[in-house]
mmCIF file of C-alpha atoms in Angstrom:
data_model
loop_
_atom_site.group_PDB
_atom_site.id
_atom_site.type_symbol
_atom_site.label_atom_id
_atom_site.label_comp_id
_atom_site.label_asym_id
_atom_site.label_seq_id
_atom_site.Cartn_x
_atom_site.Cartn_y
_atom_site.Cartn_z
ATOM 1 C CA UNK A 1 78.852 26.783 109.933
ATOM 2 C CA UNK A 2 79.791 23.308 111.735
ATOM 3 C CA UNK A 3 81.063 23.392 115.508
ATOM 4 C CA UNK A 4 85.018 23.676 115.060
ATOM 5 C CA UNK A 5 86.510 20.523 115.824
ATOM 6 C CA UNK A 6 89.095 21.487 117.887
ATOM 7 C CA UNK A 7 87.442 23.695 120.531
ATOM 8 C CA UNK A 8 88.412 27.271 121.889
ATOM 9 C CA UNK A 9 90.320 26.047 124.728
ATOM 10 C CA UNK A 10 91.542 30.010 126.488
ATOM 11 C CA UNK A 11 88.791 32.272 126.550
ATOM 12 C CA UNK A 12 89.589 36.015 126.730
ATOM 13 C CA UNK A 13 85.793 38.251 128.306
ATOM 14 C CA UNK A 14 85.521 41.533 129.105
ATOM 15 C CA UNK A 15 83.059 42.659 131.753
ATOM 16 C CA UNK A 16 83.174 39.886 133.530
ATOM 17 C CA UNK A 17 82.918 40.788 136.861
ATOM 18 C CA UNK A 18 78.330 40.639 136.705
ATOM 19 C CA UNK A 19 75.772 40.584 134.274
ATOM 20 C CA UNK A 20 76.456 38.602 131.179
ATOM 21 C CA UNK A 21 80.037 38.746 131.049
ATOM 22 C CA UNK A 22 79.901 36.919 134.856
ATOM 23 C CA UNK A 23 77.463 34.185 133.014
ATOM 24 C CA UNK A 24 79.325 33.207 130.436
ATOM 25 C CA UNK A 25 82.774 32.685 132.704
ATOM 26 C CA UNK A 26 80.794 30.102 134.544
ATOM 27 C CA UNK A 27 79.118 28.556 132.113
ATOM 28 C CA UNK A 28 82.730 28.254 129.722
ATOM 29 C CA UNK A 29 84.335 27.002 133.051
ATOM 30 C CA UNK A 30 82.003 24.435 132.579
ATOM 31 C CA UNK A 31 82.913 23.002 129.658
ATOM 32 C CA UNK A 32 86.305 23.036 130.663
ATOM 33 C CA UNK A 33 87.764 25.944 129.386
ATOM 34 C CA UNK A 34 90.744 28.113 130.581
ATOM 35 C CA UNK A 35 89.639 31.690 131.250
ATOM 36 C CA UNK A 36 91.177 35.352 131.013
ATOM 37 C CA UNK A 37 88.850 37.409 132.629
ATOM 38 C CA UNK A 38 88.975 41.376 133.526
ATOM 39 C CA UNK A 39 87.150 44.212 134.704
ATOM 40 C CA UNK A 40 86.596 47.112 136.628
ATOM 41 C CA UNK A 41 85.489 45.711 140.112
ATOM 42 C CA UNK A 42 88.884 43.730 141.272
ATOM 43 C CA UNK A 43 87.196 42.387 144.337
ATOM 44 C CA UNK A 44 84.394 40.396 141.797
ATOM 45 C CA UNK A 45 86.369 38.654 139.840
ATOM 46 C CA UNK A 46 88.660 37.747 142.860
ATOM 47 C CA UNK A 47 85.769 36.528 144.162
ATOM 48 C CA UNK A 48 84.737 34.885 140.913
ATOM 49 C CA UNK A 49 87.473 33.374 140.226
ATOM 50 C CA UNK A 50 87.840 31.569 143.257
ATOM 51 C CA UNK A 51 84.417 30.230 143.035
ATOM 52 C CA UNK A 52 85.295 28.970 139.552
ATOM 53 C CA UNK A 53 88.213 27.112 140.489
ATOM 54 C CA UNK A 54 86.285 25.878 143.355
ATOM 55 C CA UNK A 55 83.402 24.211 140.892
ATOM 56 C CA UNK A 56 86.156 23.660 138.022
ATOM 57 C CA UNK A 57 90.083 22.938 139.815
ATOM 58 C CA UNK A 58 91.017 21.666 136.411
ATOM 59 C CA UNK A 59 91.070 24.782 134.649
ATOM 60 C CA UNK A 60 93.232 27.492 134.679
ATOM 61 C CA UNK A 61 91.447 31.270 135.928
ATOM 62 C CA UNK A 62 93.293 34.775 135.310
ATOM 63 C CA UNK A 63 91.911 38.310 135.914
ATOM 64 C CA UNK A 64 93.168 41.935 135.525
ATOM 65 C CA UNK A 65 91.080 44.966 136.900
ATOM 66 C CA UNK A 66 90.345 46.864 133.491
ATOM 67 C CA UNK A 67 88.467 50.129 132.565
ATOM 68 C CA UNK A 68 87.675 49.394 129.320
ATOM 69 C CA UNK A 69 87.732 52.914 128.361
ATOM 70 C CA UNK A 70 91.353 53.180 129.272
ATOM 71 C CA UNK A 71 92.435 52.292 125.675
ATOM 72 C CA UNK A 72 96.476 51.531 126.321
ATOM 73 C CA UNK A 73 94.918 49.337 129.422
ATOM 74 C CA UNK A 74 93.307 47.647 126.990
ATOM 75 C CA UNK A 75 96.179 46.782 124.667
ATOM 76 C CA UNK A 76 98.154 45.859 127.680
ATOM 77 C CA UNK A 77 96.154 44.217 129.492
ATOM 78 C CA UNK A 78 95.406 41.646 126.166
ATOM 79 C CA UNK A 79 98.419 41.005 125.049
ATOM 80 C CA UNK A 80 99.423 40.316 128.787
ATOM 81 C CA UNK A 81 96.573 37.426 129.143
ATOM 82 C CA UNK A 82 97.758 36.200 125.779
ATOM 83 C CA UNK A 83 101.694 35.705 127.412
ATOM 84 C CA UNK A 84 100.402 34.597 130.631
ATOM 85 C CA UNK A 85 98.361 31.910 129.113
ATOM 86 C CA UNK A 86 100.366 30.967 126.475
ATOM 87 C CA UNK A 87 97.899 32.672 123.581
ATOM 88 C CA UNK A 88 93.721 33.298 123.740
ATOM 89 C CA UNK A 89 91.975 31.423 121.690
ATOM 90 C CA UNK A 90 88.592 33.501 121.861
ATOM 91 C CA UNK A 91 88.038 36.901 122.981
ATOM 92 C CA UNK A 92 84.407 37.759 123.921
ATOM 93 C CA UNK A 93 84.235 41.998 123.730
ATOM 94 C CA UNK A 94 81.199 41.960 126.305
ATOM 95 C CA UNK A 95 82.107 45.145 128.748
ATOM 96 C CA UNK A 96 79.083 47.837 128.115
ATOM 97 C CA UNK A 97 77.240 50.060 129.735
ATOM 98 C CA UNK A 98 73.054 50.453 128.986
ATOM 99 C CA UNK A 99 72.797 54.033 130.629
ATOM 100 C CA UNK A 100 71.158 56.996 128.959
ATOM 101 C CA UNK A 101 69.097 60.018 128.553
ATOM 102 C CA UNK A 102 66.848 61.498 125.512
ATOM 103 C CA UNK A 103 68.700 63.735 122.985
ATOM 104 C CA UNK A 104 68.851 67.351 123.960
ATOM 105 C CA UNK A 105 67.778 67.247 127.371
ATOM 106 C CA UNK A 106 71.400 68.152 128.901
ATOM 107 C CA UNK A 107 73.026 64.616 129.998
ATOM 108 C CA UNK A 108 75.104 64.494 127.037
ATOM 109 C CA UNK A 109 78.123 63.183 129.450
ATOM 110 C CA UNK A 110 76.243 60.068 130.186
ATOM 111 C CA UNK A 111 75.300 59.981 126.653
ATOM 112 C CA UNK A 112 78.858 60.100 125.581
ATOM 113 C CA UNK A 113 80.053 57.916 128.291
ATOM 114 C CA UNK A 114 77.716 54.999 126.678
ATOM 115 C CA UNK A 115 79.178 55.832 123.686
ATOM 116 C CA UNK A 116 82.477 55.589 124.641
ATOM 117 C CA UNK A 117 82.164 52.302 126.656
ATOM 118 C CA UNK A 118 79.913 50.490 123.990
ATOM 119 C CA UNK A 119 81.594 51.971 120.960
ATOM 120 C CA UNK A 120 85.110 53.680 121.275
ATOM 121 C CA UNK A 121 85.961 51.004 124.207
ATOM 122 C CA UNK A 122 84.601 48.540 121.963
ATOM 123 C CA UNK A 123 86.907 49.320 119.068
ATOM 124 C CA UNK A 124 89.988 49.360 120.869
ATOM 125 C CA UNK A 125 88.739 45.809 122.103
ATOM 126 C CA UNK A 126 88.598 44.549 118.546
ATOM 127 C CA UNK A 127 91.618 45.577 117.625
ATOM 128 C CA UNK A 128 93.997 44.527 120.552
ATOM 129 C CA UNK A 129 92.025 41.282 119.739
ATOM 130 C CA UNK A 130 92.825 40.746 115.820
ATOM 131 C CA UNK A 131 96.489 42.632 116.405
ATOM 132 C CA UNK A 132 97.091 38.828 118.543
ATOM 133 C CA UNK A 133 94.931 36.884 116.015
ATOM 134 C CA UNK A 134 96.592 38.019 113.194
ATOM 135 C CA UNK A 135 100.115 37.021 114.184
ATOM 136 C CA UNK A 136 99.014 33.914 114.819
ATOM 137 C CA UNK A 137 96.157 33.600 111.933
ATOM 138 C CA UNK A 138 93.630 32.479 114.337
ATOM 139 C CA UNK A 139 91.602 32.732 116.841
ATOM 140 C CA UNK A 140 87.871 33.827 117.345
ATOM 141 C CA UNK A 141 86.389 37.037 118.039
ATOM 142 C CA UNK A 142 83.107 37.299 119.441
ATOM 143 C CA UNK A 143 81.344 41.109 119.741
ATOM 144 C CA UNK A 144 78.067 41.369 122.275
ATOM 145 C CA UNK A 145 75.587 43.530 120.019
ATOM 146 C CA UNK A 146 71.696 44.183 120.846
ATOM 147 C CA UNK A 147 68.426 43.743 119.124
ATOM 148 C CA UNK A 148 68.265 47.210 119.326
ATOM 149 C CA UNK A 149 71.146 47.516 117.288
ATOM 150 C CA UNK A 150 68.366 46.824 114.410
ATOM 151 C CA UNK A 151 66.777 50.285 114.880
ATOM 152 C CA UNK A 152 67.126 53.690 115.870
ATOM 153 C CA UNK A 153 65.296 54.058 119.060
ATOM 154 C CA UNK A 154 63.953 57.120 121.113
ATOM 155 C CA UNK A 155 64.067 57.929 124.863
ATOM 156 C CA UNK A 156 66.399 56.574 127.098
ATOM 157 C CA UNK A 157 67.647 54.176 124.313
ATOM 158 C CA UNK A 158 68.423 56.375 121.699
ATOM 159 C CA UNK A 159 72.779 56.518 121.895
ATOM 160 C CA UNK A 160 72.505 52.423 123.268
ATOM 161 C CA UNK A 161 71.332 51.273 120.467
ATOM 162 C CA UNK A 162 73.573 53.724 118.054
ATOM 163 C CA UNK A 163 76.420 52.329 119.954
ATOM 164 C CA UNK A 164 75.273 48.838 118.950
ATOM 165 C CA UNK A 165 74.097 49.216 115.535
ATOM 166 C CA UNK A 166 78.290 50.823 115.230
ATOM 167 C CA UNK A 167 79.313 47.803 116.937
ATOM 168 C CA UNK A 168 77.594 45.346 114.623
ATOM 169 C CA UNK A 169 78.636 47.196 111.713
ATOM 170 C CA UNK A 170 82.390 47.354 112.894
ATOM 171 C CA UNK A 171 82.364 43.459 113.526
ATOM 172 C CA UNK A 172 80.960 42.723 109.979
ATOM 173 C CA UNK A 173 83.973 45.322 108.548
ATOM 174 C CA UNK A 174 86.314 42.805 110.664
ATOM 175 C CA UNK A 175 84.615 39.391 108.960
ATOM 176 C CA UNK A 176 85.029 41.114 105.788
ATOM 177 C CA UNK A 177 88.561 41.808 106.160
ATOM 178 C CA UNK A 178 89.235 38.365 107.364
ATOM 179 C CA UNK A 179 86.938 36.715 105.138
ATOM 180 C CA UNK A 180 89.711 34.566 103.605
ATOM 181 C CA UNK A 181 91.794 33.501 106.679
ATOM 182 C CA UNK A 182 90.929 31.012 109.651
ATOM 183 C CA UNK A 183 90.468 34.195 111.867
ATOM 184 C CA UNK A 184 86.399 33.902 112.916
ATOM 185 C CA UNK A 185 84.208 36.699 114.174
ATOM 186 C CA UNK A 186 81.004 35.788 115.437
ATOM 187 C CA UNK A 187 77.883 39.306 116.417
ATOM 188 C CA UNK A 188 75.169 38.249 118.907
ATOM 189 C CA UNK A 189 72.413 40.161 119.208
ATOM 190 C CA UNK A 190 70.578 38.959 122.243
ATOM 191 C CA UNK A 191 67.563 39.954 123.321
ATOM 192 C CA UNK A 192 66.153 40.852 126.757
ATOM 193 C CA UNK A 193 68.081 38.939 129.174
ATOM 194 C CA UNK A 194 67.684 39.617 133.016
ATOM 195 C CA UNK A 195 70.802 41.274 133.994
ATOM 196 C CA UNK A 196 72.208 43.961 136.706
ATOM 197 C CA UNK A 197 72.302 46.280 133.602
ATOM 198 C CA UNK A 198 68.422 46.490 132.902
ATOM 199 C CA UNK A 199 67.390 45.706 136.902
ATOM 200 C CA UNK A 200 65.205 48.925 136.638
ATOM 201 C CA UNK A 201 63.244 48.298 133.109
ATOM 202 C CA UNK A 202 59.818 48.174 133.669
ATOM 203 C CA UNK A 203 59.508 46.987 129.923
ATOM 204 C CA UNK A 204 61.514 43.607 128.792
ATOM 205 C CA UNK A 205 59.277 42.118 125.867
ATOM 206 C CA UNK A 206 59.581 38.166 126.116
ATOM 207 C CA UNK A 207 62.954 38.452 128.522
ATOM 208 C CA UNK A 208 64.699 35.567 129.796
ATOM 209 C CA UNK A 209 66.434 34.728 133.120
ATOM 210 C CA UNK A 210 70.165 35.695 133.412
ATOM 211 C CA UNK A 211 71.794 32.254 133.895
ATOM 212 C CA UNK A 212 69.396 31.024 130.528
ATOM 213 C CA UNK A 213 70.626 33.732 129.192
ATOM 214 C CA UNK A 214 74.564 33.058 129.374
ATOM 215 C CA UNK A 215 74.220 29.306 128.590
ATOM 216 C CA UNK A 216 71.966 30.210 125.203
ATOM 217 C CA UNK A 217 75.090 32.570 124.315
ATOM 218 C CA UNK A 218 78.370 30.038 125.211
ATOM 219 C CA UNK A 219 76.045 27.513 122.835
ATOM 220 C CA UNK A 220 75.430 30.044 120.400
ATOM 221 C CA UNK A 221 79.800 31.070 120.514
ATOM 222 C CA UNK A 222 80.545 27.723 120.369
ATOM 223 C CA UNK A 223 79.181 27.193 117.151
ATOM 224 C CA UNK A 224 81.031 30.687 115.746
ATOM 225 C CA UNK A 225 78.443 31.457 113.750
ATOM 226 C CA UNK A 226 78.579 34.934 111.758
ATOM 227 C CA UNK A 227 75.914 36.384 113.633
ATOM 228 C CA UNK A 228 73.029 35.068 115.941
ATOM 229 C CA UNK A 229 69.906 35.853 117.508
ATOM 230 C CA UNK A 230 69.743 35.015 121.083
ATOM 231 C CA UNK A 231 67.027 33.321 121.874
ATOM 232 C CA UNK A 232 66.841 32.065 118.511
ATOM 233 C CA UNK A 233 62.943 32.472 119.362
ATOM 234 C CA UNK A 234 61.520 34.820 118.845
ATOM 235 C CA UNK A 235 64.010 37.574 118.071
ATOM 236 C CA UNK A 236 65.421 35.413 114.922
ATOM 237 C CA UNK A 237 62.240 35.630 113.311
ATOM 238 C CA UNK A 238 61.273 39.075 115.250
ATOM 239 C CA UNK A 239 64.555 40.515 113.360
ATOM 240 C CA UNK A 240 63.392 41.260 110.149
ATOM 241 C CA UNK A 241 59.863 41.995 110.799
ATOM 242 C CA UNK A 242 61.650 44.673 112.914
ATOM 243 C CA UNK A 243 63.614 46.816 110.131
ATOM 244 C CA UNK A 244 60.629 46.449 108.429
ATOM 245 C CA UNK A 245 58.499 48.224 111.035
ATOM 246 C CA UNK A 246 56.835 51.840 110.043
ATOM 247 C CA UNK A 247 59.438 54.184 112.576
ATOM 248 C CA UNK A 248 56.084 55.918 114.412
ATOM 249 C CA UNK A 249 55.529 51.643 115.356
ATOM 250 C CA UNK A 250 59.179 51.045 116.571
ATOM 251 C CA UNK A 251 58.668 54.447 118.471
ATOM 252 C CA UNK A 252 56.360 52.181 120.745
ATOM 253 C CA UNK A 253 59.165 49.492 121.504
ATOM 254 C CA UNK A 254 60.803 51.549 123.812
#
């Protein structure tokens, strides 16, 4: 799919207060676009925000404190960004969590909070998002998957990349559904990207600096693509060799 030619000018992103979410404000400030941006820590995306309109004065910088897993919030929250910026073109459901524990071995709270911040949280997300997109018949949704999502994995990564794999799947439901109308939804699965989130990993397989990271993703959204690999290399090409893999070989991955 071709670049749209009219660009996303309001950009809706979840979690954007560090990590990814944080990259991707910056790097969509600058190109110019207007940003809605919310999550938990209010004092971050004060600070954020100021520091954007510092760099960017032209654009236009809102943020809401949001817990993701505080589903009305959620709905709120959107369709108050939407008024107060006069519709969102784009909403990027980024806000995740990459904590866990093996199966069985009594965390199953922190297992089900991933769960509910990558999956339930997730959902509500998407459909605060369409509900706008749909009365207008556009707009672009954009869902922040995993590699792992390709595979079941064991250990500590074993509800993470469930919660992904149900992501991905939701977001290709969505395109189905809106298969026929200008309403776009673009999956990313990136890779290893140096982030707050994985700080502690001694493990990240060909992993790529944070601010790379972000500005390899905005690219990748820009082009609303139905799903992407990011870095293209080597995960693109890594992807299929990957669901491919014997199970006792991806056991090794994590």
């Amino acid at each position: 799919m071709t670049a749209p030619s009219t660009p996303n000018r309001t950009i809706l992103i979840t979690g954007a207060s560090s990590g990814l979410g944080l990259g991707m404000a910056r790097e969509f400030a600058a190109l110019g676009r207007d940003l809605a941006l919310c999550a938990r820590r209010a004092d971050r995306l004060e600070a954020l925000r100021r520091d954007l309109l510092q760099a960017h004065p032209g654009i236009r910088v809102a943020i809401r404190p949001l817990d993701v897993t505080d589903h009305a919030a959620v709905f709120e929250t959107f369709h108050a960004f939407d008024s107060e910026m006069g519709g969102l073109d784009r909403i990027v459901v980024n806000a995740g969590i990459g904590s866990g524990r093996r199966i069985g071995t009594g965390h199953f709270a922190e297992n089900l909070a991933t769960a509910q911040t990558n999956f339930v949280a997730a959902l509500a997300q998407c459909e605060a998002a369409v509900e706008l997109f749909r009365s207008r018949n556009k707009g672009h949704l954009v869902v922040v998957s995993s590699m792992s999502a390709l595979r079941g994995l064991p250990k500590h990564l074993t509800t993470y990349a469930a919660t992904k794999a149900g992501l991905a799947a939701l977001a290709e439901g969505i395109r189905a559904e809106l298969l026929r109308t200008p309403i776009r939804v673009t999956t990313l699965f990136p890779g290893y990207i140096h982030t707050e989130l994985n700080a502690g990993a001694k493990r990240l397989p060909f992993a790529i600096p944070g601010d790379v990271g972000s500005r390899l993703l905005v690219r990748t959204i820009e082009r609303e693509p139905a799903t992407a690999h990011v870095p293209a290399w080597p995960w693109a090409y890594m992807a299929p060799v990957l669901k491919l893999l014997p199970l006792s070989l991806v056991a090794r991955l994590a």
